[in-house]
Tab-separated table of C-alpha atoms in Angstrom:
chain	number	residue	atom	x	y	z
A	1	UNK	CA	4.615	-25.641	12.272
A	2	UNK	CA	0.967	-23.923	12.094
A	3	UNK	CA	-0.303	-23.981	8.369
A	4	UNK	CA	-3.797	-22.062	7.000
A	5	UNK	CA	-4.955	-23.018	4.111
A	6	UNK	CA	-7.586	-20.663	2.044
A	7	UNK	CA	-8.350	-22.778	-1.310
A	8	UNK	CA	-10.445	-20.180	-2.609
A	9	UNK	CA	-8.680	-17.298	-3.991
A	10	UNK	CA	-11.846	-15.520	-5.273
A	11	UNK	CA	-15.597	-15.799	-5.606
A	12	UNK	CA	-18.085	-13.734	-7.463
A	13	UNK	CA	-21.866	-13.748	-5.925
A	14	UNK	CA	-24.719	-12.099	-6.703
A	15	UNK	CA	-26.432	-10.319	-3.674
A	16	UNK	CA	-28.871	-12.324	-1.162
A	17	UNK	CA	-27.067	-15.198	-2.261
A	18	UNK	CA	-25.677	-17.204	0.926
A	19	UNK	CA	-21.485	-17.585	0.663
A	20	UNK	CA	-19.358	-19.939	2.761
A	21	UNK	CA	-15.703	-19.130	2.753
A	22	UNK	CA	-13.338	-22.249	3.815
A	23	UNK	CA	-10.403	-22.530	5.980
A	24	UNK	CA	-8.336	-25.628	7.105
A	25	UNK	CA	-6.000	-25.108	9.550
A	26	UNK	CA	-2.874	-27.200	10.705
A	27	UNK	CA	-1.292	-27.143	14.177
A	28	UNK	CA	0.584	-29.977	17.088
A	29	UNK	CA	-0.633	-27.417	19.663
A	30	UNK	CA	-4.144	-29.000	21.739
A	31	UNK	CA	-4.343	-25.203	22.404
A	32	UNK	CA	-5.332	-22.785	19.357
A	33	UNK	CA	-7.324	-20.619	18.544
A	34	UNK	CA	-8.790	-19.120	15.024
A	35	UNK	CA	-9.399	-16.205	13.907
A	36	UNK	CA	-10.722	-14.314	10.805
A	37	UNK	CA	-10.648	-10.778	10.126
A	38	UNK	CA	-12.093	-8.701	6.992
A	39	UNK	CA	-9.746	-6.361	4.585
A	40	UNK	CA	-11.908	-3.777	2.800
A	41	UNK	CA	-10.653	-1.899	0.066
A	42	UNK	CA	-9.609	0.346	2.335
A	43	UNK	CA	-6.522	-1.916	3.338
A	44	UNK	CA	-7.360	-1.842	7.057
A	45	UNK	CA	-8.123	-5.514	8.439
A	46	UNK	CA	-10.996	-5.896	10.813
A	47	UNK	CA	-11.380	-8.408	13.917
A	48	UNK	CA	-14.566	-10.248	12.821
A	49	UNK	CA	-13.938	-13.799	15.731
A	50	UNK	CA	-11.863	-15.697	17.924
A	51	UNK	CA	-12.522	-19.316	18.937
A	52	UNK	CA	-10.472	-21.524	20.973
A	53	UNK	CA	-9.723	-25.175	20.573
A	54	UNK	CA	-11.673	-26.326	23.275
A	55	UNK	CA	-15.315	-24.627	21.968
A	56	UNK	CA	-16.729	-26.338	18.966
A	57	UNK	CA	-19.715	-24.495	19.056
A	58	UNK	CA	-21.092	-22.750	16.235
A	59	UNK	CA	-21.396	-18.626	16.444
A	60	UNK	CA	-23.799	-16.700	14.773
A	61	UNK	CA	-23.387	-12.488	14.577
A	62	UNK	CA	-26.087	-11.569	12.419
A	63	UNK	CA	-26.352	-12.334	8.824
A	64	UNK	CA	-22.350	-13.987	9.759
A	65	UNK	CA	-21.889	-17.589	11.162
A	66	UNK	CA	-18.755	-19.577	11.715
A	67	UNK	CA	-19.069	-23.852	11.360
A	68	UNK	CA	-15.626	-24.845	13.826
A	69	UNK	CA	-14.990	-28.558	13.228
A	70	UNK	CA	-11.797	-29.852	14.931
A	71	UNK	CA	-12.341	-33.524	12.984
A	72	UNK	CA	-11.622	-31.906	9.475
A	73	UNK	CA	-9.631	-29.435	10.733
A	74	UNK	CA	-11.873	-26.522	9.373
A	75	UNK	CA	-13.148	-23.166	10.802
A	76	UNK	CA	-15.506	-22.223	7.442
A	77	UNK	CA	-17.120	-18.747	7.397
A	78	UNK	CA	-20.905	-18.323	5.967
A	79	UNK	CA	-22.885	-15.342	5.007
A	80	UNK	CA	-25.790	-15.317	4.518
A	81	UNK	CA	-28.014	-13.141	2.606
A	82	UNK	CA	-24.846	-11.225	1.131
A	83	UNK	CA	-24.404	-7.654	0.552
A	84	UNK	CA	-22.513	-5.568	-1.576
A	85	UNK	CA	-21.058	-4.419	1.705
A	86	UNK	CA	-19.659	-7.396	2.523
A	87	UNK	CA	-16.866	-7.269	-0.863
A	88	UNK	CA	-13.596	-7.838	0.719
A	89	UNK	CA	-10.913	-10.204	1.612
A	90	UNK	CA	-11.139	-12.291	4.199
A	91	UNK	CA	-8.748	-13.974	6.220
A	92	UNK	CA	-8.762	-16.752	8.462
A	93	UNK	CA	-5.835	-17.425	10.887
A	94	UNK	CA	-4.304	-19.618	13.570
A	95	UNK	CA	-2.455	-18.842	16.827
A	96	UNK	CA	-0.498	-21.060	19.590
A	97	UNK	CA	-1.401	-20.670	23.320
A	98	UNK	CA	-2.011	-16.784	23.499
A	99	UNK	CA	-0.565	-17.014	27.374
A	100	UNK	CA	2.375	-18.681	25.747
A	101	UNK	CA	4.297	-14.887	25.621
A	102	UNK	CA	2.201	-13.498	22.665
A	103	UNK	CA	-0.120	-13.951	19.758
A	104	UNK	CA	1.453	-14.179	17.148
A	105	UNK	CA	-0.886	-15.030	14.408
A	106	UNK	CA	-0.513	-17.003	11.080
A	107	UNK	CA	-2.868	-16.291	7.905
A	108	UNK	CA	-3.563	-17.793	5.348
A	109	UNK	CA	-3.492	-15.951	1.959
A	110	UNK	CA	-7.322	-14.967	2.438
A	111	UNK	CA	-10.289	-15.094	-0.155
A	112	UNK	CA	-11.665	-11.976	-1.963
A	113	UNK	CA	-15.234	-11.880	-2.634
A	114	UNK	CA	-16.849	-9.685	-4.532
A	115	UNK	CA	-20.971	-9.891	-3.972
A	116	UNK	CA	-22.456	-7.990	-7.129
A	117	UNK	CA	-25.926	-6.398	-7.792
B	1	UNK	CA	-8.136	9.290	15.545
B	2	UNK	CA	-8.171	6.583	17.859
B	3	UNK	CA	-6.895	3.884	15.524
B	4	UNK	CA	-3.619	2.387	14.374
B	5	UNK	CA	-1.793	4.878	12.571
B	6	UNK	CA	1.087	4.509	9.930
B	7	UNK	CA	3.410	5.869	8.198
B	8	UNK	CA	3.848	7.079	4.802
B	9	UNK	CA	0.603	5.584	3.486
B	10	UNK	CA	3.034	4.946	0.400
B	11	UNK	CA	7.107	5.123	-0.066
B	12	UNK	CA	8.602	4.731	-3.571
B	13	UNK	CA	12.361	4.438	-2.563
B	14	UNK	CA	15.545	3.229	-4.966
B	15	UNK	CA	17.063	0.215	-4.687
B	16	UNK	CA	20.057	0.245	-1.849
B	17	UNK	CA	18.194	2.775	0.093
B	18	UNK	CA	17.532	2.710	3.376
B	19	UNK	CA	13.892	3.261	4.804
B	20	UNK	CA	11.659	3.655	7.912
B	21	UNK	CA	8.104	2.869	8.873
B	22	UNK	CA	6.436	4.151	11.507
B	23	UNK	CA	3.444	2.946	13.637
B	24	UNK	CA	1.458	4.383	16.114
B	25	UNK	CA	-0.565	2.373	17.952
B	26	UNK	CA	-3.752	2.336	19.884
B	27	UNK	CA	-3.289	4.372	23.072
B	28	UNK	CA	-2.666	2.056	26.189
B	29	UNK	CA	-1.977	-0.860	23.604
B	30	UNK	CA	1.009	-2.755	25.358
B	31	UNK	CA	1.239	-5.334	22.250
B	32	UNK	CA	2.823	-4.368	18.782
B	33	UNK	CA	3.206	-6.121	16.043
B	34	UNK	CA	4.359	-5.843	12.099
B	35	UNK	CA	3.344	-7.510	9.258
B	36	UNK	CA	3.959	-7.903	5.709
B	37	UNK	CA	1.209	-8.682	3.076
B	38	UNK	CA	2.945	-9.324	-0.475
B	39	UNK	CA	0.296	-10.021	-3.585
B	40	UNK	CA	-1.078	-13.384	-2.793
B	41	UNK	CA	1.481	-14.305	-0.064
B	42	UNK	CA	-1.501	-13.457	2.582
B	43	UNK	CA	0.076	-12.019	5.753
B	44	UNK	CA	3.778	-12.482	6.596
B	45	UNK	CA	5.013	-12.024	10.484
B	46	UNK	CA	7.822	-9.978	11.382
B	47	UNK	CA	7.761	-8.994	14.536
B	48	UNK	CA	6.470	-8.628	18.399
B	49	UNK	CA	6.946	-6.218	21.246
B	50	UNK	CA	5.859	-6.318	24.559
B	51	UNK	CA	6.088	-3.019	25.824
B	52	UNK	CA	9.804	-2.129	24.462
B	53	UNK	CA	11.125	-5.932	23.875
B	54	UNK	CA	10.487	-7.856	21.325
B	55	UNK	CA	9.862	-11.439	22.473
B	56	UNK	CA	10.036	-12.522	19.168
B	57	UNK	CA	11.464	-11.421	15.904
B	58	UNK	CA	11.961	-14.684	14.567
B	59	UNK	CA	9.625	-13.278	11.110
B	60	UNK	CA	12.663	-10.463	10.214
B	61	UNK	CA	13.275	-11.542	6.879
B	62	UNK	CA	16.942	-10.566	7.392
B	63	UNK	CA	19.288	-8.764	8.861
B	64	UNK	CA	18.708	-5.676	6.572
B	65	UNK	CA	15.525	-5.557	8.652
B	66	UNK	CA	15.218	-4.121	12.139
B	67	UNK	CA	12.524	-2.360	14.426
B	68	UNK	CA	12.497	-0.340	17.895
B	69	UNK	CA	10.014	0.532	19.960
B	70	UNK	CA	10.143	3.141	22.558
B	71	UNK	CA	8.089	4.508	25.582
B	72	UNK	CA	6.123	1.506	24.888
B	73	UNK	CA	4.397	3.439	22.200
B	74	UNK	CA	5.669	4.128	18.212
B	75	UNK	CA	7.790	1.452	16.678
B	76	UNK	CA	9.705	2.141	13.457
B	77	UNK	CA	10.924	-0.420	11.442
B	78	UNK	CA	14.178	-0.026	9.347
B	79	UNK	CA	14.898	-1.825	5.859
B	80	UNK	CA	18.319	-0.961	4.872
B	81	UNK	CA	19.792	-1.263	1.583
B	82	UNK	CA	16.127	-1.908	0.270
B	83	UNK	CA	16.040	-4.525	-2.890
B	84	UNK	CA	12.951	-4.846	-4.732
B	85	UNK	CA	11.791	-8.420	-3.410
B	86	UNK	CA	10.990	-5.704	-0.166
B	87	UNK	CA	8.125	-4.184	-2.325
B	88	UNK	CA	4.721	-5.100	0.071
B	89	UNK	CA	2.596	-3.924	2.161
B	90	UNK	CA	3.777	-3.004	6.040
B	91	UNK	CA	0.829	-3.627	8.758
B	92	UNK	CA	1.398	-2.302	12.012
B	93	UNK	CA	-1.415	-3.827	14.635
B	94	UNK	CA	-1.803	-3.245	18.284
B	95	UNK	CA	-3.533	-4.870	20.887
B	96	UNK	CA	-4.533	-4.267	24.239
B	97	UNK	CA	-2.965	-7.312	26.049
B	98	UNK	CA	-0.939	-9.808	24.139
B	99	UNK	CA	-3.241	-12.934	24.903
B	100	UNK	CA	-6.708	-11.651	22.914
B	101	UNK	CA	-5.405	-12.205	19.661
B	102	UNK	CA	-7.993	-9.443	18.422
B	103	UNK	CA	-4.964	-6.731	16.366
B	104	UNK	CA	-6.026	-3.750	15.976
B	105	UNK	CA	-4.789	-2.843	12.459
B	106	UNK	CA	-3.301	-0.036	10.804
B	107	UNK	CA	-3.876	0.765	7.040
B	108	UNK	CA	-0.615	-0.311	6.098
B	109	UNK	CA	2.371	1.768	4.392
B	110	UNK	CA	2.779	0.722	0.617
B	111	UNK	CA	6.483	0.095	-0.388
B	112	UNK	CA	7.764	0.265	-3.646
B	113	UNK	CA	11.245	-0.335	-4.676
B	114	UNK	CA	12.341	0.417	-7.775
């Protein structure tokens, strides 16, 4: 069985500060891949990354970076510099082989931040 | 708009009544999929369609639960004989092929059951 695990429920920062939001996944598959996607207040969840199980490499999208570690099981989220902008919840999640018939993913129960003036 | 689009946004319904959700995905969007997001339960699966199947509904919660798709466009999905533990969130997401994993997200339609 696949398993996220988000052990932050919530964290306050003030803006500019640099946040890293943490994710541990589970999975028997050697093919996965991990996702995390952004719920604004607005309800609507947004596509942020994918990474598959055979790229370790960090990414960095602007003021967003992802640290993908396969020995600790983690895929950990940073932003730096945050804005008020960036208050939402975020989600990470974890899919099979997506040529396996489908991708369905599973979340975990996602962090809210909330970056204040 | 050219986005996921659901619904009601909200649905306040009785207990033993019967409801349906609609979604309408992203044009050209042969993937489908519902979800339910409960308060701190994160994301819940339900169900998949390819086109008009559904590969795999192994998320349906029960039997009371069903969905359809047809013309390989809007799904609706069905709770009958709605009980309150159904009160969530609904997200309908699309995607273009079923192997990107990037959804395409609706705004969700709220359900309350009273």
């Amino acid at each position: 069985a696949q398993k996220v695990t988000q052990a932050q429920t919530e964290i306050s920062v003030v803006e500019k500060e640099d946040v890293t939001l943490d994710c541990v996944y589970e999975t028997r598959d050697t093919t996965y891949y991990l996702f995390w996607y952004k719920q604004p207040p607005s309800g609507e969840l947004v596509f942020l990354i994918r990474r598959n199980s055979f790229d370790e490499q960090n990414e960095i999208s602007g003021r967003y970076s992802w640290n993908f570690q396969k020995s600790t099981s983690s895929f950990n989220f940073t932003i730096t510099a945050s804005q008020v902008v960036d208050s939402a919840v975020y989600f990470c999640a974890l899919s099979g082989d997506l040529t396996g018939g489908g991708n369905k993913l599973t979340f975990g129960t996602g962090t809210q931040l909330k970056v204040e003036l | 708009g050219a986005g996921v689009s659901q619904s009601p946004s909200n649905k306040v319904t009785e207990k033993g009544k019967d409801v349906e959700l609609r979604c309408d995905p992203i044009s050209g969007h042969t993937a489908l999929y519902w979800y339910r997001q409960s308060l701190g339960q994160g994301l819940e699966f339900l169900i998949y369609f390819q086109g008009n199947s559904a590969p795999d509904k192994s998320g349906l919660p029960s039997d009371r639960f069903s969905a359809e798709r047809t013309g390989g466009s809007v799904s609706t999905l069905t709770i009958q004989r709605t009980q309150q533990e159904d009160s969530a969130v609904y997200l309908c997401a699309s995607s273009l092929m079923a192997y990107t994993g990037e959804l395409f997200f609706g705004e969700g339609s709220r359900l309350t059951v009273l």
